[in-house]
Coordinates of C-alpha atoms and ligand atoms in Angstrom, one line a residue:
X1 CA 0.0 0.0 0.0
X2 CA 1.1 3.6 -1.1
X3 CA 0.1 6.4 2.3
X4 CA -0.4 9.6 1.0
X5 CA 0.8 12.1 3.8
X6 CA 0.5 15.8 4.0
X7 CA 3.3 18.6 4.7
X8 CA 2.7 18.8 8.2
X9 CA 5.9 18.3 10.4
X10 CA 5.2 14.8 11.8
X11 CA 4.4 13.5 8.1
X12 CA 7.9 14.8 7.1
X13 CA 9.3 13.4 9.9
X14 CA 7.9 10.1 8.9
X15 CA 8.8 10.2 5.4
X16 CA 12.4 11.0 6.3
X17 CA 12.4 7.8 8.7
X18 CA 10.6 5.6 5.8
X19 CA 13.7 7.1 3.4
X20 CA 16.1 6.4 6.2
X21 CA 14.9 2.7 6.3
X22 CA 15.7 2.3 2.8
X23 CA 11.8 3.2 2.1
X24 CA 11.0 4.7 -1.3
X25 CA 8.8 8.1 -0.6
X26 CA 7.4 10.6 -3.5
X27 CA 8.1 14.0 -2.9
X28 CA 7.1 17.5 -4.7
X29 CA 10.0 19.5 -5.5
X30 CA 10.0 22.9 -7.6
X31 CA 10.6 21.1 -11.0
X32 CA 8.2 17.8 -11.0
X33 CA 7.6 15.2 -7.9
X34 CA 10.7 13.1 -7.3
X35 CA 10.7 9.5 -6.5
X36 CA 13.3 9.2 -3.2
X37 CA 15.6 6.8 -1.8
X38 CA 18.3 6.7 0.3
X39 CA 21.5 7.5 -2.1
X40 CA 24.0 5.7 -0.4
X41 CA 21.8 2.2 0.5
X42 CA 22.5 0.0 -2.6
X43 CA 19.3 -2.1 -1.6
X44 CA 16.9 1.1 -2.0
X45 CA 18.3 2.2 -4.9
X46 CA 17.9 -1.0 -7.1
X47 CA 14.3 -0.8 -5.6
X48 CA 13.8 2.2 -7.0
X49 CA 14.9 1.5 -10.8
X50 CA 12.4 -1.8 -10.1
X51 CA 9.5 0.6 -9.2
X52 CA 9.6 2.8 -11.7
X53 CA 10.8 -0.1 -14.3
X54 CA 13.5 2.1 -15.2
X55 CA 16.8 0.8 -17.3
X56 CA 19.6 0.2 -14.7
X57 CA 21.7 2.3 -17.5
X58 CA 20.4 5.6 -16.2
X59 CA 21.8 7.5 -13.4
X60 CA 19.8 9.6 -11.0
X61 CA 20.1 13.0 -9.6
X62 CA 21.6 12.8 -6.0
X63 CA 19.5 15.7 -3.9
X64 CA 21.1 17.3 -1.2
X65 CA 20.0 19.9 1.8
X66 CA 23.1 21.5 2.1
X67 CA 26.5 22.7 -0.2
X68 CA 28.4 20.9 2.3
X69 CA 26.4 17.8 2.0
X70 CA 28.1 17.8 -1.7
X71 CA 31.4 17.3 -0.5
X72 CA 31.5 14.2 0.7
X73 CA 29.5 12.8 -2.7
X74 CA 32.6 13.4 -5.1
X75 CA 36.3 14.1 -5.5
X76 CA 36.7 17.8 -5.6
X77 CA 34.6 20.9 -6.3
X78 CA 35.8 22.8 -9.4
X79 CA 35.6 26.6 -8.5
X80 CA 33.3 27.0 -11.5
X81 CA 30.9 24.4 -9.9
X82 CA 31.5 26.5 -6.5
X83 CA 30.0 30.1 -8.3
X84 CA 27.4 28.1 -9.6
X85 CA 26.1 26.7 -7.2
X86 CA 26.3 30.2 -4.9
X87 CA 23.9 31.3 -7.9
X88 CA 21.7 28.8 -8.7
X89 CA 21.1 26.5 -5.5
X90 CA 18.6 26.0 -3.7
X91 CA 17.0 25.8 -7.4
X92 CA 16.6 23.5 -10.5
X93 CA 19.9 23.4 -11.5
X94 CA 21.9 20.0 -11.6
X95 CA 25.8 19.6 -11.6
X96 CA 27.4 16.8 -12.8
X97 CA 31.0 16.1 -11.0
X98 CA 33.0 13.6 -10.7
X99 CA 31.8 11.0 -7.9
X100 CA 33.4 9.9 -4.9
X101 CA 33.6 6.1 -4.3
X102 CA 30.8 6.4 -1.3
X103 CA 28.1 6.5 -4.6
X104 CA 26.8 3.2 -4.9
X105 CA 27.5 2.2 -8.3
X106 CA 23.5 2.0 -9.1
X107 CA 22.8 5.9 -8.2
X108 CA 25.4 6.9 -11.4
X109 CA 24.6 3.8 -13.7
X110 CA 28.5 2.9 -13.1
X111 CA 29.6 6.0 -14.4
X112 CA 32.4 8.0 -12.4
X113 CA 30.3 10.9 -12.3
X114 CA 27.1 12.1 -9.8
X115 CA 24.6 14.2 -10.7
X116 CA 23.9 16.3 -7.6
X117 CA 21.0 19.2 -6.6
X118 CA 19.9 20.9 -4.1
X119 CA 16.1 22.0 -4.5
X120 CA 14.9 25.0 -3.4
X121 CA 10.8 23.4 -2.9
X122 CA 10.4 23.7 1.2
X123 CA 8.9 20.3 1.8
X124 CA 11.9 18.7 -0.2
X125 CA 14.3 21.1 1.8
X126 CA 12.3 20.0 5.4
X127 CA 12.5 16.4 4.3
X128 CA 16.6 16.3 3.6
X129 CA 17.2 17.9 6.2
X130 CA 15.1 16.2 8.4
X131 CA 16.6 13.2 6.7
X132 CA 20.0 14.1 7.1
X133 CA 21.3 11.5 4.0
X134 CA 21.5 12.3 0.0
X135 CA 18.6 11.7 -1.7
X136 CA 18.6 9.8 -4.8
X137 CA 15.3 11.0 -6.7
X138 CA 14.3 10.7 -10.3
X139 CA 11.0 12.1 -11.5
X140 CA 8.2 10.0 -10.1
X141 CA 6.7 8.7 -13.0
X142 CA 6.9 5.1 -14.4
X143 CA 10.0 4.9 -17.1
X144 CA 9.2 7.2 -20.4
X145 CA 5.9 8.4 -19.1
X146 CA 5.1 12.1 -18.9
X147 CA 7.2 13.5 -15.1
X148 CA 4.5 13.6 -12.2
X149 CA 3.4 17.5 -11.9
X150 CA 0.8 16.4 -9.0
X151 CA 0.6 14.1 -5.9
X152 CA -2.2 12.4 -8.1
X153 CA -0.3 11.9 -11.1
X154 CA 2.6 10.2 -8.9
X155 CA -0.5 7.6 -7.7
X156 CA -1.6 7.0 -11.2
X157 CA 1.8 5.7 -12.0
X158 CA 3.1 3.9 -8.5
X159 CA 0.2 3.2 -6.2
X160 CA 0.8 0.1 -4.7
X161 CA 4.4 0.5 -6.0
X162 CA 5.9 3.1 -3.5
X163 CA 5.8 3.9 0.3
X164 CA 4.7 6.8 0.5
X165 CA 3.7 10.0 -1.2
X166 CA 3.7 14.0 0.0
X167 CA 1.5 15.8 -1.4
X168 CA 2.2 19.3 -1.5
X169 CA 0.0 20.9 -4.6
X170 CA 1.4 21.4 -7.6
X171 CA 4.8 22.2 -8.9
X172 CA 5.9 25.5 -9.7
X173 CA 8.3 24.7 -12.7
X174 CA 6.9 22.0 -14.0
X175 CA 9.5 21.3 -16.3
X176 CA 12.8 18.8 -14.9
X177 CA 16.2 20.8 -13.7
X178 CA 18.9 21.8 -16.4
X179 CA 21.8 19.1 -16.1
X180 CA 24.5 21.1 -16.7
X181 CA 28.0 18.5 -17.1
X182 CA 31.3 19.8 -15.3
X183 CA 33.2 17.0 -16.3
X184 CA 33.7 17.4 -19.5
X185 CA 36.4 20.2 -21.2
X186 CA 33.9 22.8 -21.5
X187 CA 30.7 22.6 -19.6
X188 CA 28.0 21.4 -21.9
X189 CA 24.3 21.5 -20.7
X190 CA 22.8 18.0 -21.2
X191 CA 19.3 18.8 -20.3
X192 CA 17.7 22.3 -20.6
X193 CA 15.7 23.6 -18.6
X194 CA 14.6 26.5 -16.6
X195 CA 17.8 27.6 -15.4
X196 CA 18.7 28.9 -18.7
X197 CA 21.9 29.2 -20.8
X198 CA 21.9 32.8 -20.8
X199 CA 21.7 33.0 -17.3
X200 CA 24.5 30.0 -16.9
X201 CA 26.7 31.8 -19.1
X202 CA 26.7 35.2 -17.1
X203 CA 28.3 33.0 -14.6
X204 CA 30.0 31.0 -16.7
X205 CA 30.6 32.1 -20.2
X206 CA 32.1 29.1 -22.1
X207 CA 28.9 27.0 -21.3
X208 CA 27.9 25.3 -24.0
X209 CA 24.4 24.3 -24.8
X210 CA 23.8 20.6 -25.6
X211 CA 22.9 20.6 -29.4
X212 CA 22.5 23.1 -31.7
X213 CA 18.8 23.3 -33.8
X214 CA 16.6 20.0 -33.6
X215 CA 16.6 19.4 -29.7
X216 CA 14.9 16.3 -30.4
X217 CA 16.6 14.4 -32.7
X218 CA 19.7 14.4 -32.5
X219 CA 22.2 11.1 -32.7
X220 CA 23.5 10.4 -29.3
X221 CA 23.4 12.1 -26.5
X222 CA 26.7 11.8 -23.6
X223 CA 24.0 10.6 -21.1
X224 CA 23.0 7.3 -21.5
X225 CA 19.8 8.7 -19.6
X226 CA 19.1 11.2 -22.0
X227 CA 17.6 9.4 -24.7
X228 CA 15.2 10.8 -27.2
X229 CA 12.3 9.1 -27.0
X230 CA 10.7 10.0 -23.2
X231 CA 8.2 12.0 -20.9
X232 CA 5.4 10.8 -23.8
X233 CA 1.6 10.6 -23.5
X234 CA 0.6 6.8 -24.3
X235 CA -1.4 8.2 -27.5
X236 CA 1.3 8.5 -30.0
X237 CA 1.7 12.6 -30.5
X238 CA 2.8 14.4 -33.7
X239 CA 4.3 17.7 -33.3
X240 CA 3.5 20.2 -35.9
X241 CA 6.8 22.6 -36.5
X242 CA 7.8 25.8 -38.5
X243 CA 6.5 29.1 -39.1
X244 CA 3.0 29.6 -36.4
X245 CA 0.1 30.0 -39.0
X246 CA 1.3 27.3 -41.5
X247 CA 1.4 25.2 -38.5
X248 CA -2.2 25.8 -37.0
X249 CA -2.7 25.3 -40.4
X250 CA -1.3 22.0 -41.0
X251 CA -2.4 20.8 -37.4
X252 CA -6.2 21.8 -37.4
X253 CA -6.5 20.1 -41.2
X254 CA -4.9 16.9 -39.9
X255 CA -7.2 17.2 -36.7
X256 CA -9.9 17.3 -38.7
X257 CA -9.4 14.6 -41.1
X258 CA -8.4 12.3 -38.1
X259 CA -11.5 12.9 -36.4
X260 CA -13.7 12.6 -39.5
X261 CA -12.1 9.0 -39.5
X262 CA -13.3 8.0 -36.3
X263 CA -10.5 8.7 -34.4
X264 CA -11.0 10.3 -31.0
X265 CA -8.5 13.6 -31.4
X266 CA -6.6 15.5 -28.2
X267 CA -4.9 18.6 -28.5
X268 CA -2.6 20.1 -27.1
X269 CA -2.8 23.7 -27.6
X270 CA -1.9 27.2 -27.4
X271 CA -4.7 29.4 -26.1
X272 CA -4.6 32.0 -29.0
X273 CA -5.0 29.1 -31.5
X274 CA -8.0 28.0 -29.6
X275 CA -10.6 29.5 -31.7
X276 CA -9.7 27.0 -35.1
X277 CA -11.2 23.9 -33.0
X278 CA -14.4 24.7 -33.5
X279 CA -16.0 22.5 -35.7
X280 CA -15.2 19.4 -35.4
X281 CA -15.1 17.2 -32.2
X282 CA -11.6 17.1 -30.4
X283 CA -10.8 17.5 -27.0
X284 CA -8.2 20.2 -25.7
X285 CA -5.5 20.4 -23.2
X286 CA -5.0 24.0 -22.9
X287 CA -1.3 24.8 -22.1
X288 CA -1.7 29.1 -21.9
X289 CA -1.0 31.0 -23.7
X290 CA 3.2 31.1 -25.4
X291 CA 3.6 34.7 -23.9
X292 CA 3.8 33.1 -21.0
X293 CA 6.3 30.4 -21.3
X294 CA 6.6 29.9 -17.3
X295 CA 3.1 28.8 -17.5
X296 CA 3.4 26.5 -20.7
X297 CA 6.1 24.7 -18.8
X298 CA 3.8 24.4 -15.4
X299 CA 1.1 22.9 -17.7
X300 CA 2.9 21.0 -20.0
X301 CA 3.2 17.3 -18.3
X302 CA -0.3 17.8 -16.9
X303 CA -1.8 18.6 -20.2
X304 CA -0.6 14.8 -21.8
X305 CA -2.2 13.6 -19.1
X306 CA -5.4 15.1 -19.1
X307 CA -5.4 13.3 -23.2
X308 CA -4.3 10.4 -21.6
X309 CA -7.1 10.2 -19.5
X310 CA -9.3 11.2 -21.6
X311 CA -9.0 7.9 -23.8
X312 CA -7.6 10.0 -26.9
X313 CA -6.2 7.7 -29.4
X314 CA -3.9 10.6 -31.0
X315 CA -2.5 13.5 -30.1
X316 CA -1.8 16.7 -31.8
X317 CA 0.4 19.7 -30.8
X318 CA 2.4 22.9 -31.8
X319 CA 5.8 23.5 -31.0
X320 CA 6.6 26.8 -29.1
X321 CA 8.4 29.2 -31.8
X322 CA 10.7 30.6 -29.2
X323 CA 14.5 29.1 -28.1
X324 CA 14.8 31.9 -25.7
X325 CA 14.7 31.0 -21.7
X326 CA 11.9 28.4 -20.8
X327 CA 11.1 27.9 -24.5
X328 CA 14.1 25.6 -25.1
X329 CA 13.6 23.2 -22.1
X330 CA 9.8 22.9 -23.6
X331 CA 10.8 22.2 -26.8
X332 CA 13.2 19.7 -26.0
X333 CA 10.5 18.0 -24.1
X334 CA 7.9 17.7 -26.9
X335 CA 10.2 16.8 -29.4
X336 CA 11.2 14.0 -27.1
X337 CA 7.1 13.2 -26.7
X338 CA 6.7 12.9 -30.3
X339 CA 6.4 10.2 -32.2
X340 CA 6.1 12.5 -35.5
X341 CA 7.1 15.3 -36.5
X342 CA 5.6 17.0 -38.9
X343 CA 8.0 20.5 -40.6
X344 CA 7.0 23.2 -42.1
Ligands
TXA401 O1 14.1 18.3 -11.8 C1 14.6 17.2 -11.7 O2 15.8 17.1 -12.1 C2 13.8 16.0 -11.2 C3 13.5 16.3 -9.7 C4 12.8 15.1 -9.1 O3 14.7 16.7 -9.0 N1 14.5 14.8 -11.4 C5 14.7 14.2 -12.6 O4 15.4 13.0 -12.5 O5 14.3 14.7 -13.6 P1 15.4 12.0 -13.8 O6 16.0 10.8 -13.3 O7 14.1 11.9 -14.4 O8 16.4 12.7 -14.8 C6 17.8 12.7 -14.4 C7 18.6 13.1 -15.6 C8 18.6 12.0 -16.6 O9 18.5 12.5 -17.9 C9 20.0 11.4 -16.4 O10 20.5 10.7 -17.6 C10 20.8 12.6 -16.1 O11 20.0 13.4 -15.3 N2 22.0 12.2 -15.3 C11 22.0 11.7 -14.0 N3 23.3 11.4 -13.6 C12 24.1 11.7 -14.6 C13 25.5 11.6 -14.9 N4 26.4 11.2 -13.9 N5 26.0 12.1 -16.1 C14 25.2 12.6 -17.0 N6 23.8 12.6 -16.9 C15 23.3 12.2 -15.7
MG402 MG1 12.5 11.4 -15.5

């Protein structure tokens, strides 16, 4: 059985025993909900990668309540890594350094480097520090499902699975941290997300971003973790992408036809493109509007889910036209959802 507990201060107090014990125990953070166990407890860890049915071959973010905390998880702290971290933590930012032997080979996927951050959400700080061990916590969702933005979307994927869940609302960000890798010549950001590389490079200017153009697509990534297919609704989803009206174009025609076929249609979509929907049946997800990429990103993972549920048997969405701040880490997201693209 999977307890769902509150945020008061003898629920966090039991969650961080549960964690202590080698327990698994769902938490919000600021980015998505993360699926806890204790990082340096072999045992828990290969429990979690059995309940979320995750390869074995892809590391997970070690969480921390304190900088110093991150000493004794790896070999040295690069001074680069030092002004980063003064900057972006407690936030959703993720450093990859070079690991110390105390990582249990499962956290890192045998790898010689940790992923570590230190989330700024106050009932993930109360719980590691109440905890007082690293955290090991990927998103809590089942393998390649859309990340958990909701206590409830945790239990659709793990009930029964898990020991216990916090629920504390929704998550601001709704989008996972930027893994940014230290380890490498120059530091190359392996995941985007909303810290951004603008505002990595005014700390650090040689920071590279991962891939240039297609953020979906491209060959192989340096993290075995970070492959391209992911975070997708069960309907397969083709993403419409190129110049806006020629895509609302493109998307509402194919909408059409696929629901004069029978099929039952889900959207997800833009609030200014709204209005083209109206004559046929489909159902929408409604994202916000792309002024306001913050809230695109807090809506996003919930939005597939809401088709999910819905029964849709195909989904249909438009790619934000932006690359600036939030819009990268969303595109890379539904490029990795789809399972077509469609350019135009
Ligand atoms: O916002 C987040 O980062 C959330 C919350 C719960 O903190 N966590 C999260 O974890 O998204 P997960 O496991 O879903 O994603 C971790 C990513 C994967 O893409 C993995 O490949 C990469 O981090 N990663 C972990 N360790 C790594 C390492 N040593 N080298 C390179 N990439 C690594
Ligand atoms: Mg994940």
């Amino acid at each position: 059985m999977t307890q769902l507990l509150d945020t008061s201060s003898s629920s966090i107090a039991r969650a961080a025993e549960c964690l202590r014990a080698g327990g698994l125990v769902a938490f919000p953070t600021e980015t998505v909900y993360g699926l806890g166990a204790h990082a340096l407890d072999a045992g828990a860890v290969r429990r979690l990668f059995e309940a979320k049915g995750r390869p074995a071959n892809d590391p997970l973010i070690v969480h921390v309540a304190s900088a110093d905390e991150v000493r004794g998880l790896i070999m040295r702290m690069p001074p680069n890594a030092e002004a980063l971290a003064a900057r972006f933590w407690p936030g959703p930012l993720t450093l990859v350094l070079q690991k110390s032997p105390r990582v249990p080979a499962e956290v890192t996927a045998g790898l010689d480097t940790v992923a570590i951050r230190m989330p700024a959400h106050p009932v993930a700080r109360a719980l590691l520090e109440t905890a007082q061990i690293p955290v090991a916590a990927p998103s809590a969702n089942l393998f390649s499902r859309p990340s958990p933005t909701r206590a409830a979307h945790v239990l659709q994927d793990l009930e029964g699975r898990i020991d216990l869940v916090i629920d504390g609302g929704p998550t601001m960000v709704g989008v996972e941290s930027t893994v940014l890798d230290l380890t490498s010549d120059l530091p190359v950001v392996l995941r985007p997300g909303a810290v951004t590389l603008e505002m990595l490079r005014e700390i650090v200017p040689e920071v590279r971003g991962r891939v240039e153009g297609d953020p979906g697509k491209a060959g192989a990534y340096p993290s075995p973790g970070l492959m391209s297919k992911h975070y997708s609704p069960r309907a397969p989803m083709t993403l419409f992408t190129g110049r806006r009206d020629a895509v609302v174009d493109a998307l509402v025609k194919r909408a059409r036809q696929a629901a004069a076929d029978g099929r039952r249609v889900g959207v997800l979509v833009m609030r200014e493109d709204v209005d083209g929907f109206g004559d046929f049946p489909v159902r929408l997800a409604e994202m916000g509007t792309s002024a306001d990429l913050a809230a695109v990103a807090s809506r996003l993972y919930a939005a597939m889910r809401e088709l999910d549920a819905a029964g849709v048997d195909v989904i249909f969405a438009r790619d934000i036209d932006s690359e600036d701040g939030l819009g990268q880490a969303i595109r890379d997201r539904l490029h990795r959802a789809a399972s077509e693209i469609v350019r135009l």
